[in-house]
Structures are given as C-alpha cells and as structure tokens.
Amino acid sequence: MTSPVAGRLFSRSAAVASCVGFVLIGMIQALYGPAIPGLRHEFGLSPSAAGLGLSLHFAGGVAGVLAFNAIHSRISNRALLVWGYGLMAVGGAGFALAPNWPLALAAAFLCGLGFGGIDYGLNQLFAVGFGNRSTAMLNVLNAHYGIGAVLGPVMVAWLGPDDYPYAFGVCAALAAVLAFAGPSGVRTRVSDDPPAEMGGVGLGLSRVLVGFLVLYILNVAVEASVGGWEPTHLETVGYTAAVAASATSVYWLMMTAGRFLVVPITLRYSPERILAVCAVGMTVCLLLTLVKGVAPVAYAGVGLFIAPVFPTGLSWLNRALPQAERAGAWVMAASNVGGVAAPPLLGVGIEAAGIHAVPWLLTAMSGASLLATLRLIRLTRRSAS
C-alpha cells in the first residue's frame, strides 16, 4: 500500500488517482443527456421524463455534498472516498441494469450521492493538501472534470444511444476500481486537531461566507446559462446550427484548457487577484457577444476566463475562513442553485425581451459577479486585519 509522503495529504499516486476520479465524475454526469434517446426507447418516456435522470443525479449530488460534509468529522478521509466511489459504482451499475424507470431514477439519485461525496471530498482535501500549490492543484483537478465531460458524450456516440447501459457500466467499473485503489495513498486525517465548527464564526466571518455563497451562485449561473443559451443566440443572429453547436463545444473545451493554463499563474498571484481579473474578462467578453462577427470567439473567451473561478475560489475560501473547514461544502451545494435556477430564469427574461437580449442578460449576471468579487476582496481584507 502506497503511503503519503510525511507531511503531505496525498502521495503522488493518490493525486493521480484523484484526477482520474474527477474524469469519472465529469464523464458520468455527461452521459445522461446523450442517453436520452436510448432511455426514451427503453422505457417509453417523454423527453421531459427522460430528463429526470440528470435531475435526480444532481439532486443526489447536492444531498451528497451536505451529507458527507456532516459526517466527515466522524470518518477518515479514506473512508469518505471509499463510500463516495462505492455509491457511484452501485448507482451506475443500477442505472445500467434497471428493469424499469422508477428504479433507474433511484439509481441515478444513489449515483449522485456518491458524485457529491467525491466532488466535496476531493475539492476539500485538495484545498488544504498541497500547501502553496493547493490553488494550482485544484485547477488541475477540476480540469480533469472537463476532460470527463467531453469523453462521456463521445463514448455514447461511439456505442450508440441504445447501448447507454454499457457506458454507465464502464463508469461503474471504474468507480469500483477507484474505491479499492484510489484512497490508499491519502492520509487518514488532514491534521490531528479536531475539525473547526461553523458555529464559532463571528459576524464578520459570516459575511465573508455569505459573500462566497453569492459569488459561487452567480458564477455557476453564468457558466450554465452560457452553455444553455449560446447556441440559440448564435443561430438567431445568423450562424448555422452546426457553427453554433461547434462554438458551444469550444466554450466547454476552453473551460478545461483555462484550468490547465492558469496553473503557473496561481503560483505567482493570489486567488483574489486572479478572480478579479477573471470577473472583468468574463464581463468584457460577454459584452463583445453583442457584435455578431466576434460572438463565437467572445463566448470562447468567457469559457477561458470563467474556468479558474470555481477551483481558485475554493482555495481563497479555505485561506479566508481557515477556522471553518466545512464552509466549502456549503459553497459547493449553493453553487448548484445557480446552475439549476439561472437557465430557466434567463428564459423568462428572454421571453419578455427577445433572444437578442441574451448578451445583455448574461452581462448583467457577470457584472453582478464582478461586484460580488470586489466586495468579497474588501470583506476578506477587513477580516484579516
């Protein structure tokens, strides 16, 4: 069994296994959409009913983040990862083999529980496990999620939608392997000190936590809304469906590339400075989407600038609230609010103002994210003084 190097939370092999784990969670989350035609054929579902698989997965993800956060102080880091991968293995296999739709939905929720546990556990451990390199390693870790999100649909396209059970089976098998091998090089505890509790934070620190919650809700709202509405906007202003779809794929690929590209920058500059630049860049790029000739490139720029925000913000959070170790779980759970609520709310705005208002509505959300970032910088500096 490989042991972590003294003073480190992860051995090299455990860090590599963790990146594979993030490829896995990105892959399995991205399978549900491409599998919809196969699910409809298999179970005789309407499009909206078939979409419930992903909804139950994300609902399980939120529950998993909160549940594993609640028990993390009572179980070891290795046990947390074993349970997370184990639930994903059982849920993924259950979804692949389910004889009816209600059991498939239950399996999707179970898989989501494990997904949330791994998402919370590895992000939390990477935020404290690499010292000065934690911000860089968080970006590397989350970049692998993007790799998985690209590989998932490719696998379904190669197999065919009707053979989606094989794709979920592959993910379940990988989760089972990681449950046995992945946690072996992870130190049992972050430290020998008892975990800090949220109850002891004062009013100033509570404001900091609220600031991070707002920042993450807005950031994920922009991320999900661009991915959801970019193709419709580009088609409306005159681009072909093929170009619009390709531009949207480039947006997601730029999010993955951006997390790798920011790694050397995180070693030289503070997280808050990086996030401030990212917020300005996102807002400027979204304004440029108003110009038809550069709109696809501008959307790609949004992907590049938004890429570092989620992982880099976790490192900033851990430094700003070191006495509230579990704050990351609340931030990760709250971020899903933006991802779930923003696209339909944006749809309401589009119905009122027209599809050409997409850039303005997205710019308004990004501008709010910029203001939240600047406000948070002031709050964290005040708390530190």
Short mmCIF file of N, CA and C in Angstrom, two decimals, residues 154-264:
data_model
loop_
_atom_site.label_atom_id
_atom_site.label_comp_id
_atom_site.label_asym_id
_atom_site.label_seq_id
_atom_site.Cartn_x
_atom_site.Cartn_y
_atom_site.Cartn_z
N VAL A 154 -18.78 11.40 -26.08
CA VAL A 154 -18.05 10.69 -27.14
C VAL A 154 -18.28 9.19 -27.01
N MET A 155 -18.26 8.67 -25.77
CA MET A 155 -18.46 7.24 -25.56
C MET A 155 -19.87 6.82 -25.98
N VAL A 156 -20.90 7.64 -25.63
CA VAL A 156 -22.27 7.31 -26.02
C VAL A 156 -22.42 7.37 -27.54
N ALA A 157 -21.78 8.37 -28.17
CA ALA A 157 -21.86 8.47 -29.63
C ALA A 157 -21.22 7.26 -30.30
N TRP A 158 -20.12 6.77 -29.73
CA TRP A 158 -19.43 5.62 -30.30
C TRP A 158 -20.25 4.33 -30.12
N LEU A 159 -20.83 4.17 -28.93
CA LEU A 159 -21.62 2.97 -28.65
C LEU A 159 -23.00 3.02 -29.31
N GLY A 160 -23.57 4.23 -29.37
CA GLY A 160 -24.96 4.40 -29.80
C GLY A 160 -25.86 4.60 -28.60
N PRO A 161 -26.87 5.49 -28.70
CA PRO A 161 -27.72 5.80 -27.54
C PRO A 161 -28.40 4.58 -26.92
N ASP A 162 -28.77 3.60 -27.76
CA ASP A 162 -29.46 2.42 -27.22
C ASP A 162 -28.55 1.54 -26.37
N ASP A 163 -27.25 1.73 -26.52
CA ASP A 163 -26.30 0.95 -25.73
C ASP A 163 -25.73 1.74 -24.55
N TYR A 164 -26.51 2.75 -24.11
CA TYR A 164 -26.08 3.57 -22.97
C TYR A 164 -25.74 2.74 -21.72
N PRO A 165 -26.40 1.56 -21.48
CA PRO A 165 -26.04 0.81 -20.27
C PRO A 165 -24.55 0.44 -20.22
N TYR A 166 -23.95 0.20 -21.38
CA TYR A 166 -22.52 -0.15 -21.38
C TYR A 166 -21.67 1.03 -20.91
N ALA A 167 -22.07 2.25 -21.30
CA ALA A 167 -21.33 3.44 -20.87
C ALA A 167 -21.42 3.60 -19.36
N PHE A 168 -22.62 3.46 -18.81
CA PHE A 168 -22.77 3.55 -17.35
C PHE A 168 -22.05 2.38 -16.66
N GLY A 169 -22.04 1.22 -17.31
CA GLY A 169 -21.32 0.08 -16.75
C GLY A 169 -19.83 0.32 -16.67
N VAL A 170 -19.26 0.94 -17.71
CA VAL A 170 -17.83 1.27 -17.69
C VAL A 170 -17.52 2.21 -16.53
N CYS A 171 -18.37 3.23 -16.34
CA CYS A 171 -18.17 4.18 -15.24
C CYS A 171 -18.31 3.49 -13.88
N ALA A 172 -19.27 2.59 -13.76
CA ALA A 172 -19.45 1.86 -12.51
C ALA A 172 -18.22 1.01 -12.20
N ALA A 173 -17.66 0.35 -13.23
CA ALA A 173 -16.47 -0.48 -13.03
C ALA A 173 -15.28 0.38 -12.61
N LEU A 174 -15.12 1.54 -13.25
CA LEU A 174 -14.01 2.44 -12.88
C LEU A 174 -14.18 2.93 -11.45
N ALA A 175 -15.41 3.25 -11.06
CA ALA A 175 -15.68 3.69 -9.68
C ALA A 175 -15.32 2.59 -8.69
N ALA A 176 -15.63 1.33 -9.03
CA ALA A 176 -15.29 0.22 -8.13
C ALA A 176 -13.79 0.06 -7.99
N VAL A 177 -13.06 0.21 -9.09
CA VAL A 177 -11.59 0.13 -9.04
C VAL A 177 -11.03 1.24 -8.15
N LEU A 178 -11.56 2.46 -8.33
CA LEU A 178 -11.08 3.59 -7.53
C LEU A 178 -11.43 3.43 -6.05
N ALA A 179 -12.57 2.80 -5.77
CA ALA A 179 -12.95 2.57 -4.36
C ALA A 179 -11.91 1.71 -3.66
N PHE A 180 -11.33 0.76 -4.37
CA PHE A 180 -10.32 -0.12 -3.77
C PHE A 180 -8.92 0.49 -3.81
N ALA A 181 -8.59 1.17 -4.92
CA ALA A 181 -7.20 1.60 -5.11
C ALA A 181 -6.97 3.08 -4.87
N GLY A 182 -7.98 3.92 -5.17
CA GLY A 182 -7.77 5.36 -5.14
C GLY A 182 -7.40 5.95 -3.80
N PRO A 183 -8.07 5.58 -2.68
CA PRO A 183 -7.80 6.26 -1.40
C PRO A 183 -6.55 5.77 -0.67
N SER A 184 -5.85 4.76 -1.19
CA SER A 184 -4.77 4.14 -0.40
C SER A 184 -3.62 5.09 -0.10
N GLY A 185 -3.38 6.07 -0.95
CA GLY A 185 -2.28 7.00 -0.70
C GLY A 185 -2.71 8.31 -0.09
N VAL A 186 -3.92 8.35 0.50
CA VAL A 186 -4.44 9.57 1.13
C VAL A 186 -4.28 9.45 2.63
N ARG A 187 -3.73 10.49 3.26
CA ARG A 187 -3.57 10.46 4.70
C ARG A 187 -4.94 10.39 5.36
N THR A 188 -5.03 9.66 6.46
CA THR A 188 -6.32 9.41 7.11
C THR A 188 -6.98 10.69 7.58
N ARG A 189 -6.19 11.61 8.13
CA ARG A 189 -6.72 12.88 8.62
C ARG A 189 -5.91 14.02 8.05
N VAL A 190 -6.57 15.20 7.91
CA VAL A 190 -5.85 16.40 7.49
C VAL A 190 -4.85 16.80 8.55
N SER A 191 -5.25 16.72 9.81
CA SER A 191 -4.36 17.02 10.94
C SER A 191 -4.88 16.27 12.14
N ASP A 192 -4.13 16.30 13.20
CA ASP A 192 -4.56 15.65 14.43
C ASP A 192 -5.50 16.52 15.26
N ASP A 193 -5.68 17.78 14.83
CA ASP A 193 -6.56 18.68 15.57
C ASP A 193 -8.01 18.38 15.23
N PRO A 194 -8.93 18.55 16.18
CA PRO A 194 -10.34 18.35 15.87
C PRO A 194 -10.81 19.37 14.85
N PRO A 195 -11.72 19.00 13.94
CA PRO A 195 -12.18 19.93 12.93
C PRO A 195 -12.90 21.12 13.53
N ALA A 196 -12.65 22.29 12.92
CA ALA A 196 -13.30 23.50 13.39
C ALA A 196 -14.77 23.48 12.99
N GLU A 197 -15.58 24.13 13.77
CA GLU A 197 -17.01 24.12 13.50
C GLU A 197 -17.46 25.50 13.02
N MET A 198 -18.56 25.52 12.28
CA MET A 198 -19.09 26.78 11.78
C MET A 198 -19.68 27.64 12.88
N GLY A 199 -20.09 27.03 13.97
CA GLY A 199 -20.79 27.78 14.99
C GLY A 199 -19.96 28.87 15.63
N GLY A 200 -18.62 28.78 15.56
CA GLY A 200 -17.80 29.75 16.23
C GLY A 200 -17.46 30.98 15.42
N VAL A 201 -17.93 31.07 14.18
CA VAL A 201 -17.55 32.21 13.37
C VAL A 201 -18.35 33.42 13.80
N GLY A 202 -17.70 34.58 13.75
CA GLY A 202 -18.36 35.80 14.14
C GLY A 202 -19.10 36.44 12.98
N LEU A 203 -19.66 37.63 13.24
CA LEU A 203 -20.46 38.31 12.23
C LEU A 203 -19.66 38.62 10.99
N GLY A 204 -18.41 39.09 11.16
CA GLY A 204 -17.57 39.42 10.01
C GLY A 204 -17.30 38.21 9.15
N LEU A 205 -17.01 37.08 9.79
CA LEU A 205 -16.74 35.87 9.05
C LEU A 205 -18.01 35.34 8.39
N SER A 206 -19.16 35.53 9.05
CA SER A 206 -20.42 35.12 8.43
C SER A 206 -20.66 35.90 7.15
N ARG A 207 -20.32 37.18 7.16
CA ARG A 207 -20.47 37.99 5.95
C ARG A 207 -19.54 37.50 4.85
N VAL A 208 -18.35 37.07 5.22
CA VAL A 208 -17.42 36.52 4.24
C VAL A 208 -18.01 35.26 3.61
N LEU A 209 -18.55 34.38 4.45
CA LEU A 209 -19.15 33.15 3.93
C LEU A 209 -20.31 33.45 3.00
N VAL A 210 -21.18 34.40 3.40
CA VAL A 210 -22.30 34.79 2.54
C VAL A 210 -21.78 35.35 1.22
N GLY A 211 -20.68 36.12 1.30
CA GLY A 211 -20.08 36.66 0.09
C GLY A 211 -19.63 35.57 -0.87
N PHE A 212 -19.02 34.51 -0.33
CA PHE A 212 -18.61 33.39 -1.17
C PHE A 212 -19.81 32.66 -1.76
N LEU A 213 -20.87 32.50 -0.96
CA LEU A 213 -22.08 31.85 -1.46
C LEU A 213 -22.65 32.62 -2.64
N VAL A 214 -22.75 33.93 -2.51
CA VAL A 214 -23.27 34.77 -3.60
C VAL A 214 -22.39 34.67 -4.82
N LEU A 215 -21.07 34.73 -4.61
CA LEU A 215 -20.13 34.65 -5.74
C LEU A 215 -20.29 33.34 -6.50
N TYR A 216 -20.40 32.24 -5.78
CA TYR A 216 -20.49 30.95 -6.45
C TYR A 216 -21.84 30.76 -7.14
N ILE A 217 -22.92 31.23 -6.54
CA ILE A 217 -24.22 31.14 -7.19
C ILE A 217 -24.20 31.90 -8.51
N LEU A 218 -23.66 33.12 -8.50
CA LEU A 218 -23.61 33.94 -9.71
C LEU A 218 -22.68 33.34 -10.75
N ASN A 219 -21.52 32.85 -10.31
CA ASN A 219 -20.55 32.30 -11.25
C ASN A 219 -21.12 31.08 -11.98
N VAL A 220 -21.70 30.14 -11.23
CA VAL A 220 -22.25 28.94 -11.86
C VAL A 220 -23.49 29.30 -12.67
N ALA A 221 -24.21 30.34 -12.28
CA ALA A 221 -25.35 30.80 -13.08
C ALA A 221 -24.88 31.25 -14.46
N VAL A 222 -23.81 32.02 -14.51
CA VAL A 222 -23.26 32.46 -15.80
C VAL A 222 -22.77 31.26 -16.60
N GLU A 223 -22.03 30.38 -15.94
CA GLU A 223 -21.47 29.19 -16.61
C GLU A 223 -22.56 28.35 -17.26
N ALA A 224 -23.61 28.03 -16.51
CA ALA A 224 -24.68 27.18 -17.03
C ALA A 224 -25.51 27.90 -18.08
N SER A 225 -25.74 29.20 -17.89
CA SER A 225 -26.58 29.96 -18.82
C SER A 225 -25.90 30.14 -20.17
N VAL A 226 -24.59 30.38 -20.16
CA VAL A 226 -23.87 30.48 -21.44
C VAL A 226 -23.94 29.15 -22.18
N GLY A 227 -23.67 28.05 -21.47
CA GLY A 227 -23.73 26.74 -22.10
C GLY A 227 -25.11 26.41 -22.63
N GLY A 228 -26.16 26.89 -21.94
CA GLY A 228 -27.52 26.57 -22.34
C GLY A 228 -28.06 27.44 -23.46
N TRP A 229 -27.68 28.74 -23.47
CA TRP A 229 -28.31 29.68 -24.40
C TRP A 229 -27.39 30.15 -25.52
N GLU A 230 -26.10 29.88 -25.46
CA GLU A 230 -25.19 30.30 -26.54
C GLU A 230 -25.64 29.80 -27.91
N PRO A 231 -25.93 28.50 -28.09
CA PRO A 231 -26.30 28.06 -29.44
C PRO A 231 -27.55 28.74 -29.98
N THR A 232 -28.55 28.95 -29.12
CA THR A 232 -29.78 29.62 -29.56
C THR A 232 -29.50 31.05 -29.99
N HIS A 233 -28.68 31.75 -29.21
CA HIS A 233 -28.35 33.14 -29.56
C HIS A 233 -27.58 33.21 -30.87
N LEU A 234 -26.60 32.33 -31.05
CA LEU A 234 -25.80 32.37 -32.27
C LEU A 234 -26.64 32.05 -33.50
N GLU A 235 -27.55 31.10 -33.39
CA GLU A 235 -28.43 30.79 -34.52
C GLU A 235 -29.34 31.97 -34.83
N THR A 236 -29.81 32.65 -33.80
CA THR A 236 -30.72 33.78 -34.00
C THR A 236 -30.04 34.92 -34.75
N VAL A 237 -28.74 35.15 -34.50
CA VAL A 237 -28.04 36.26 -35.16
C VAL A 237 -27.46 35.86 -36.50
N GLY A 238 -27.71 34.61 -36.96
CA GLY A 238 -27.36 34.27 -38.32
C GLY A 238 -26.38 33.13 -38.53
N TYR A 239 -25.86 32.54 -37.48
CA TYR A 239 -24.94 31.41 -37.64
C TYR A 239 -25.73 30.13 -37.86
N THR A 240 -25.12 29.18 -38.57
CA THR A 240 -25.78 27.90 -38.80
C THR A 240 -25.81 27.09 -37.51
N ALA A 241 -26.69 26.09 -37.48
CA ALA A 241 -26.80 25.24 -36.29
C ALA A 241 -25.48 24.52 -36.02
N ALA A 242 -24.78 24.12 -37.11
CA ALA A 242 -23.51 23.41 -36.94
C ALA A 242 -22.46 24.32 -36.30
N VAL A 243 -22.39 25.56 -36.78
CA VAL A 243 -21.43 26.51 -36.21
C VAL A 243 -21.77 26.82 -34.76
N ALA A 244 -23.06 27.00 -34.47
CA ALA A 244 -23.48 27.30 -33.10
C ALA A 244 -23.14 26.16 -32.15
N ALA A 245 -23.38 24.92 -32.61
CA ALA A 245 -23.07 23.77 -31.76
C ALA A 245 -21.56 23.64 -31.56
N SER A 246 -20.79 23.87 -32.62
CA SER A 246 -19.33 23.78 -32.50
C SER A 246 -18.79 24.86 -31.57
N ALA A 247 -19.35 26.06 -31.67
CA ALA A 247 -18.90 27.16 -30.80
C ALA A 247 -19.18 26.85 -29.34
N THR A 248 -20.32 26.20 -29.08
CA THR A 248 -20.64 25.83 -27.71
C THR A 248 -19.68 24.77 -27.19
N SER A 249 -19.30 23.83 -28.05
CA SER A 249 -18.30 22.82 -27.66
C SER A 249 -16.97 23.49 -27.34
N VAL A 250 -16.60 24.48 -28.15
CA VAL A 250 -15.35 25.21 -27.89
C VAL A 250 -15.42 25.93 -26.54
N TYR A 251 -16.58 26.47 -26.20
CA TYR A 251 -16.75 27.14 -24.91
C TYR A 251 -16.41 26.17 -23.77
N TRP A 252 -16.95 24.94 -23.82
CA TRP A 252 -16.67 23.97 -22.76
C TRP A 252 -15.21 23.52 -22.79
N LEU A 253 -14.64 23.38 -23.99
CA LEU A 253 -13.24 22.98 -24.09
C LEU A 253 -12.32 24.07 -23.52
N MET A 254 -12.69 25.34 -23.73
CA MET A 254 -11.89 26.44 -23.20
C MET A 254 -11.94 26.47 -21.68
N MET A 255 -13.05 26.01 -21.10
CA MET A 255 -13.12 25.92 -19.64
C MET A 255 -12.11 24.90 -19.12
N THR A 256 -11.98 23.81 -19.84
CA THR A 256 -10.98 22.80 -19.44
C THR A 256 -9.57 23.33 -19.65
N ALA A 257 -9.31 23.91 -20.81
CA ALA A 257 -7.97 24.43 -21.10
C ALA A 257 -7.59 25.54 -20.13
N GLY A 258 -8.57 26.40 -19.78
CA GLY A 258 -8.27 27.52 -18.90
C GLY A 258 -7.77 27.08 -17.54
N ARG A 259 -8.26 25.94 -17.05
CA ARG A 259 -7.83 25.47 -15.73
C ARG A 259 -6.41 24.94 -15.78
N PHE A 260 -5.99 24.39 -16.89
CA PHE A 260 -4.59 24.00 -17.03
C PHE A 260 -3.70 25.23 -17.22
N LEU A 261 -4.16 26.19 -18.04
CA LEU A 261 -3.34 27.35 -18.35
C LEU A 261 -3.10 28.25 -17.14
N VAL A 262 -4.05 28.27 -16.20
CA VAL A 262 -3.92 29.16 -15.04
C VAL A 262 -2.97 28.61 -13.99
N VAL A 263 -2.58 27.34 -14.10
CA VAL A 263 -1.75 26.71 -13.06
C VAL A 263 -0.48 27.50 -12.76
N PRO A 264 0.35 27.86 -13.76
CA PRO A 264 1.56 28.63 -13.41
C PRO A 264 1.24 30.02 -12.86
#
